mmCIF file of C-alpha atoms in Angstrom:
data_model
loop_
_atom_site.group_PDB
_atom_site.id
_atom_site.type_symbol
_atom_site.label_atom_id
_atom_site.label_comp_id
_atom_site.label_asym_id
_atom_site.label_seq_id
_atom_site.Cartn_x
_atom_site.Cartn_y
_atom_site.Cartn_z
ATOM 1 C CA MET A 1 -38.075 -20.759 56.383
ATOM 2 C CA ALA A 2 -36.137 -19.242 59.266
ATOM 3 C CA PRO A 3 -35.418 -21.445 62.312
ATOM 4 C CA ILE A 4 -36.958 -20.672 65.686
ATOM 5 C CA THR A 5 -34.500 -18.617 67.692
ATOM 6 C CA SER A 6 -33.981 -18.275 71.417
ATOM 7 C CA LEU A 7 -32.213 -15.954 73.804
ATOM 8 C CA LEU A 8 -30.437 -18.940 75.335
ATOM 9 C CA THR A 9 -26.760 -19.386 74.596
ATOM 10 C CA ALA A 10 -25.873 -22.341 72.393
ATOM 11 C CA GLU A 11 -24.578 -24.262 75.422
ATOM 12 C CA ASN A 12 -27.667 -23.542 77.540
ATOM 13 C CA LYS A 13 -29.905 -24.444 74.608
ATOM 14 C CA LYS A 14 -28.084 -27.764 74.268
ATOM 15 C CA ILE A 15 -28.341 -28.548 78.001
ATOM 16 C CA THR A 16 -32.003 -27.610 78.106
ATOM 17 C CA GLY A 17 -32.810 -29.376 74.836
ATOM 18 C CA ASN A 18 -31.274 -32.604 76.149
ATOM 19 C CA ALA A 19 -33.242 -32.324 79.392
ATOM 20 C CA LEU A 20 -36.498 -31.704 77.563
ATOM 21 C CA GLN A 21 -35.884 -34.503 75.049
ATOM 22 C CA GLY A 22 -35.169 -36.965 77.857
ATOM 23 C CA ALA A 23 -38.337 -35.892 79.642
ATOM 24 C CA LEU A 24 -40.318 -36.287 76.423
ATOM 25 C CA VAL A 25 -39.077 -39.845 75.900
ATOM 26 C CA ASP A 26 -39.913 -40.760 79.508
ATOM 27 C CA LEU A 27 -43.404 -39.292 79.251
ATOM 28 C CA ILE A 28 -44.315 -40.868 75.921
ATOM 29 C CA ASP A 29 -43.120 -44.264 77.100
ATOM 30 C CA LEU A 30 -44.915 -43.829 80.446
ATOM 31 C CA ALA A 31 -48.162 -43.201 78.553
ATOM 32 C CA LEU A 32 -47.643 -46.329 76.448
ATOM 33 C CA ILE A 33 -46.750 -48.530 79.414
ATOM 34 C CA GLY A 34 -49.637 -47.121 81.430
ATOM 35 C CA LYS A 35 -52.121 -47.983 78.678
ATOM 36 C CA GLN A 36 -50.653 -51.478 78.290
ATOM 37 C CA ALA A 37 -51.138 -52.059 82.011
ATOM 38 C CA HIS A 38 -54.599 -50.459 81.897
ATOM 39 C CA TRP A 39 -55.793 -52.797 79.153
ATOM 40 C CA ASN A 40 -54.345 -55.983 80.641
ATOM 41 C CA LEU A 41 -54.886 -55.430 84.368
ATOM 42 C CA THR A 42 -56.516 -58.230 86.357
ATOM 43 C CA GLY A 43 -57.200 -58.791 90.011
ATOM 44 C CA ARG A 44 -59.202 -57.809 93.015
ATOM 45 C CA PHE A 45 -58.269 -54.120 92.804
ATOM 46 C CA PHE A 46 -58.884 -53.839 89.082
ATOM 47 C CA ARG A 47 -61.242 -50.861 89.150
ATOM 48 C CA PRO A 48 -59.274 -48.331 91.247
ATOM 49 C CA ILE A 49 -55.962 -49.202 89.594
ATOM 50 C CA HIS A 50 -57.569 -49.142 86.144
ATOM 51 C CA LEU A 51 -58.812 -45.601 86.813
ATOM 52 C CA GLN A 52 -55.511 -44.490 88.349
ATOM 53 C CA LEU A 53 -53.626 -45.722 85.288
ATOM 54 C CA ASP A 54 -55.910 -43.553 83.156
ATOM 55 C CA ASP A 55 -54.932 -40.559 85.307
ATOM 56 C CA ILE A 56 -51.224 -41.324 84.901
ATOM 57 C CA VAL A 57 -51.583 -41.715 81.130
ATOM 58 C CA LYS A 58 -53.552 -38.477 80.880
ATOM 59 C CA LEU A 59 -50.856 -36.620 82.834
ATOM 60 C CA ALA A 60 -48.051 -38.132 80.736
ATOM 61 C CA ARG A 61 -49.718 -37.187 77.453
ATOM 62 C CA LYS A 62 -50.543 -33.648 78.558
ATOM 63 C CA LYS A 63 -47.093 -32.982 79.971
ATOM 64 C CA ALA A 64 -45.375 -34.557 76.948
ATOM 65 C CA ASP A 65 -47.091 -31.956 74.800
ATOM 66 C CA SER A 66 -45.996 -29.148 77.148
ATOM 67 C CA VAL A 67 -42.409 -30.404 77.159
ATOM 68 C CA ALA A 68 -42.291 -30.730 73.362
ATOM 69 C CA GLU A 69 -43.774 -27.271 72.874
ATOM 70 C CA ARG A 70 -41.242 -25.781 75.294
ATOM 71 C CA ALA A 71 -38.451 -27.394 73.281
ATOM 72 C CA VAL A 72 -39.775 -25.842 70.076
ATOM 73 C CA ALA A 73 -40.086 -22.467 71.823
ATOM 74 C CA ILE A 74 -36.330 -22.476 72.537
ATOM 75 C CA GLY A 75 -35.454 -23.632 69.037
ATOM 76 C CA VAL A 76 -35.008 -27.349 69.696
ATOM 77 C CA ASN A 77 -36.915 -29.897 67.637
ATOM 78 C CA PRO A 78 -38.478 -32.585 69.855
ATOM 79 C CA ASP A 79 -38.369 -36.180 68.656
ATOM 80 C CA GLY A 80 -41.319 -38.326 69.704
ATOM 81 C CA ARG A 81 -41.044 -40.926 66.966
ATOM 82 C CA ALA A 82 -41.625 -44.534 67.991
ATOM 83 C CA SER A 83 -38.106 -45.498 66.909
ATOM 84 C CA THR A 84 -36.659 -42.782 69.156
ATOM 85 C CA ILE A 85 -38.703 -43.944 72.134
ATOM 86 C CA VAL A 86 -37.615 -47.555 71.590
ATOM 87 C CA HIS A 87 -33.973 -46.545 71.229
ATOM 88 C CA ASP A 88 -33.760 -43.990 74.050
ATOM 89 C CA SER A 89 -36.189 -45.228 76.696
ATOM 90 C CA GLN A 90 -34.759 -46.249 80.046
ATOM 91 C CA LEU A 91 -38.048 -47.573 81.402
ATOM 92 C CA SER A 92 -38.660 -51.201 82.248
ATOM 93 C CA HIS A 93 -41.585 -52.787 80.466
ATOM 94 C CA MET A 94 -44.354 -55.156 81.403
ATOM 95 C CA ASP A 95 -44.875 -58.532 79.851
ATOM 96 C CA ALA A 96 -47.626 -59.015 77.287
ATOM 97 C CA GLY A 97 -50.880 -60.567 78.396
ATOM 98 C CA PRO A 98 -52.772 -60.372 81.668
ATOM 99 C CA ILE A 99 -50.979 -58.555 84.489
ATOM 100 C CA GLU A 100 -52.063 -59.058 88.084
ATOM 101 C CA ASP A 101 -52.846 -55.899 90.048
ATOM 102 C CA GLY A 102 -50.021 -56.419 92.571
ATOM 103 C CA LYS A 103 -47.463 -56.676 89.771
ATOM 104 C CA VAL A 104 -48.850 -53.551 88.089
ATOM 105 C CA ILE A 105 -48.502 -51.626 91.345
ATOM 106 C CA ALA A 106 -44.915 -52.813 91.840
ATOM 107 C CA VAL A 107 -43.829 -52.129 88.253
ATOM 108 C CA MET A 108 -45.545 -48.741 88.022
ATOM 109 C CA THR A 109 -44.036 -47.701 91.375
ATOM 110 C CA ASP A 110 -40.564 -48.564 90.064
ATOM 111 C CA ILE A 111 -41.169 -46.876 86.708
ATOM 112 C CA LEU A 112 -42.409 -43.663 88.290
ATOM 113 C CA GLU A 113 -39.476 -43.666 90.712
ATOM 114 C CA SER A 114 -36.973 -44.018 87.870
ATOM 115 C CA ILE A 115 -38.597 -41.175 85.930
ATOM 116 C CA ILE A 116 -38.647 -38.943 89.007
ATOM 117 C CA ARG A 117 -34.917 -39.567 89.578
ATOM 118 C CA ARG A 118 -34.135 -38.478 86.026
ATOM 119 C CA MET A 119 -36.499 -35.493 86.275
ATOM 120 C CA ARG A 120 -34.660 -34.304 89.379
ATOM 121 C CA GLU A 121 -31.376 -34.563 87.457
ATOM 122 C CA ARG A 122 -32.940 -32.506 84.666
ATOM 123 C CA ILE A 123 -34.129 -29.932 87.183
ATOM 124 C CA ASP A 124 -30.557 -29.588 88.435
ATOM 125 C CA ALA A 125 -29.163 -29.397 84.896
ATOM 126 C CA THR A 126 -31.522 -26.619 83.832
ATOM 127 C CA GLU A 127 -31.201 -24.481 86.971
ATOM 128 C CA ARG A 128 -28.754 -22.084 85.343
ATOM 129 C CA ALA A 129 -29.267 -23.049 81.716
ATOM 130 C CA ASP A 130 -32.965 -22.175 81.554
ATOM 131 C CA PRO A 131 -35.013 -21.471 84.696
ATOM 132 C CA VAL A 132 -38.209 -21.321 82.600
ATOM 133 C CA SER A 133 -37.767 -24.921 81.428
ATOM 134 C CA GLN A 134 -36.676 -25.841 84.943
ATOM 135 C CA ASP A 135 -39.998 -24.512 86.240
ATOM 136 C CA LEU A 136 -41.856 -26.757 83.790
ATOM 137 C CA LEU A 137 -39.818 -29.756 84.944
ATOM 138 C CA ILE A 138 -40.420 -28.909 88.615
ATOM 139 C CA GLY A 139 -44.194 -28.850 88.121
ATOM 140 C CA LEU A 140 -44.069 -32.074 86.146
ATOM 141 C CA THR A 141 -41.995 -33.766 88.841
ATOM 142 C CA ARG A 142 -44.429 -32.625 91.527
ATOM 143 C CA ASP A 143 -47.284 -34.270 89.601
ATOM 144 C CA LEU A 144 -45.316 -37.475 89.013
ATOM 145 C CA GLU A 145 -44.410 -37.660 92.704
ATOM 146 C CA MET A 146 -48.091 -37.411 93.612
ATOM 147 C CA HIS A 147 -48.890 -40.391 91.370
ATOM 148 C CA HIS A 148 -45.865 -42.280 92.695
ATOM 149 C CA TRP A 149 -47.147 -41.796 96.242
ATOM 150 C CA MET A 150 -50.686 -42.844 95.349
ATOM 151 C CA ILE A 151 -49.714 -45.989 93.469
ATOM 152 C CA GLN A 152 -47.020 -46.933 95.985
ATOM 153 C CA ALA A 153 -49.495 -46.611 98.874
ATOM 154 C CA GLN A 154 -51.416 -49.566 97.412
ATOM 155 C CA ARG A 155 -48.548 -52.045 97.901
#
């Protein structure tokens, strides 16, 4: 079977592939962390935070699929295996067991901020390498920043 080809140069494909793979790892891990917090959340503000975590997880899963499909479209094979996420993730994690709502807000604010920082680096990296992938990353970052604002506002 012939590999998927792209009009990108080998160097631009490598730059873009790395940016997309990093975004994929962040998004898959964000979805996992968000569900862990969702299931174990306790506290006075349980209901609104519980629902907001569902929104964050839904966004992360949807955008992870878009990122992975973009990678395939340019001839890069995405890697969303659990072992890859464990090895490559830069996100902090929550402890097991019940997690008080204030701690969830603080941790999720920090996690979203760290992802947004890396997304902005990926936006810069793909500016010349692949503006189409850059556009995807810009839209994704906009959505993450909205959730960052909304969760941070609850501190």
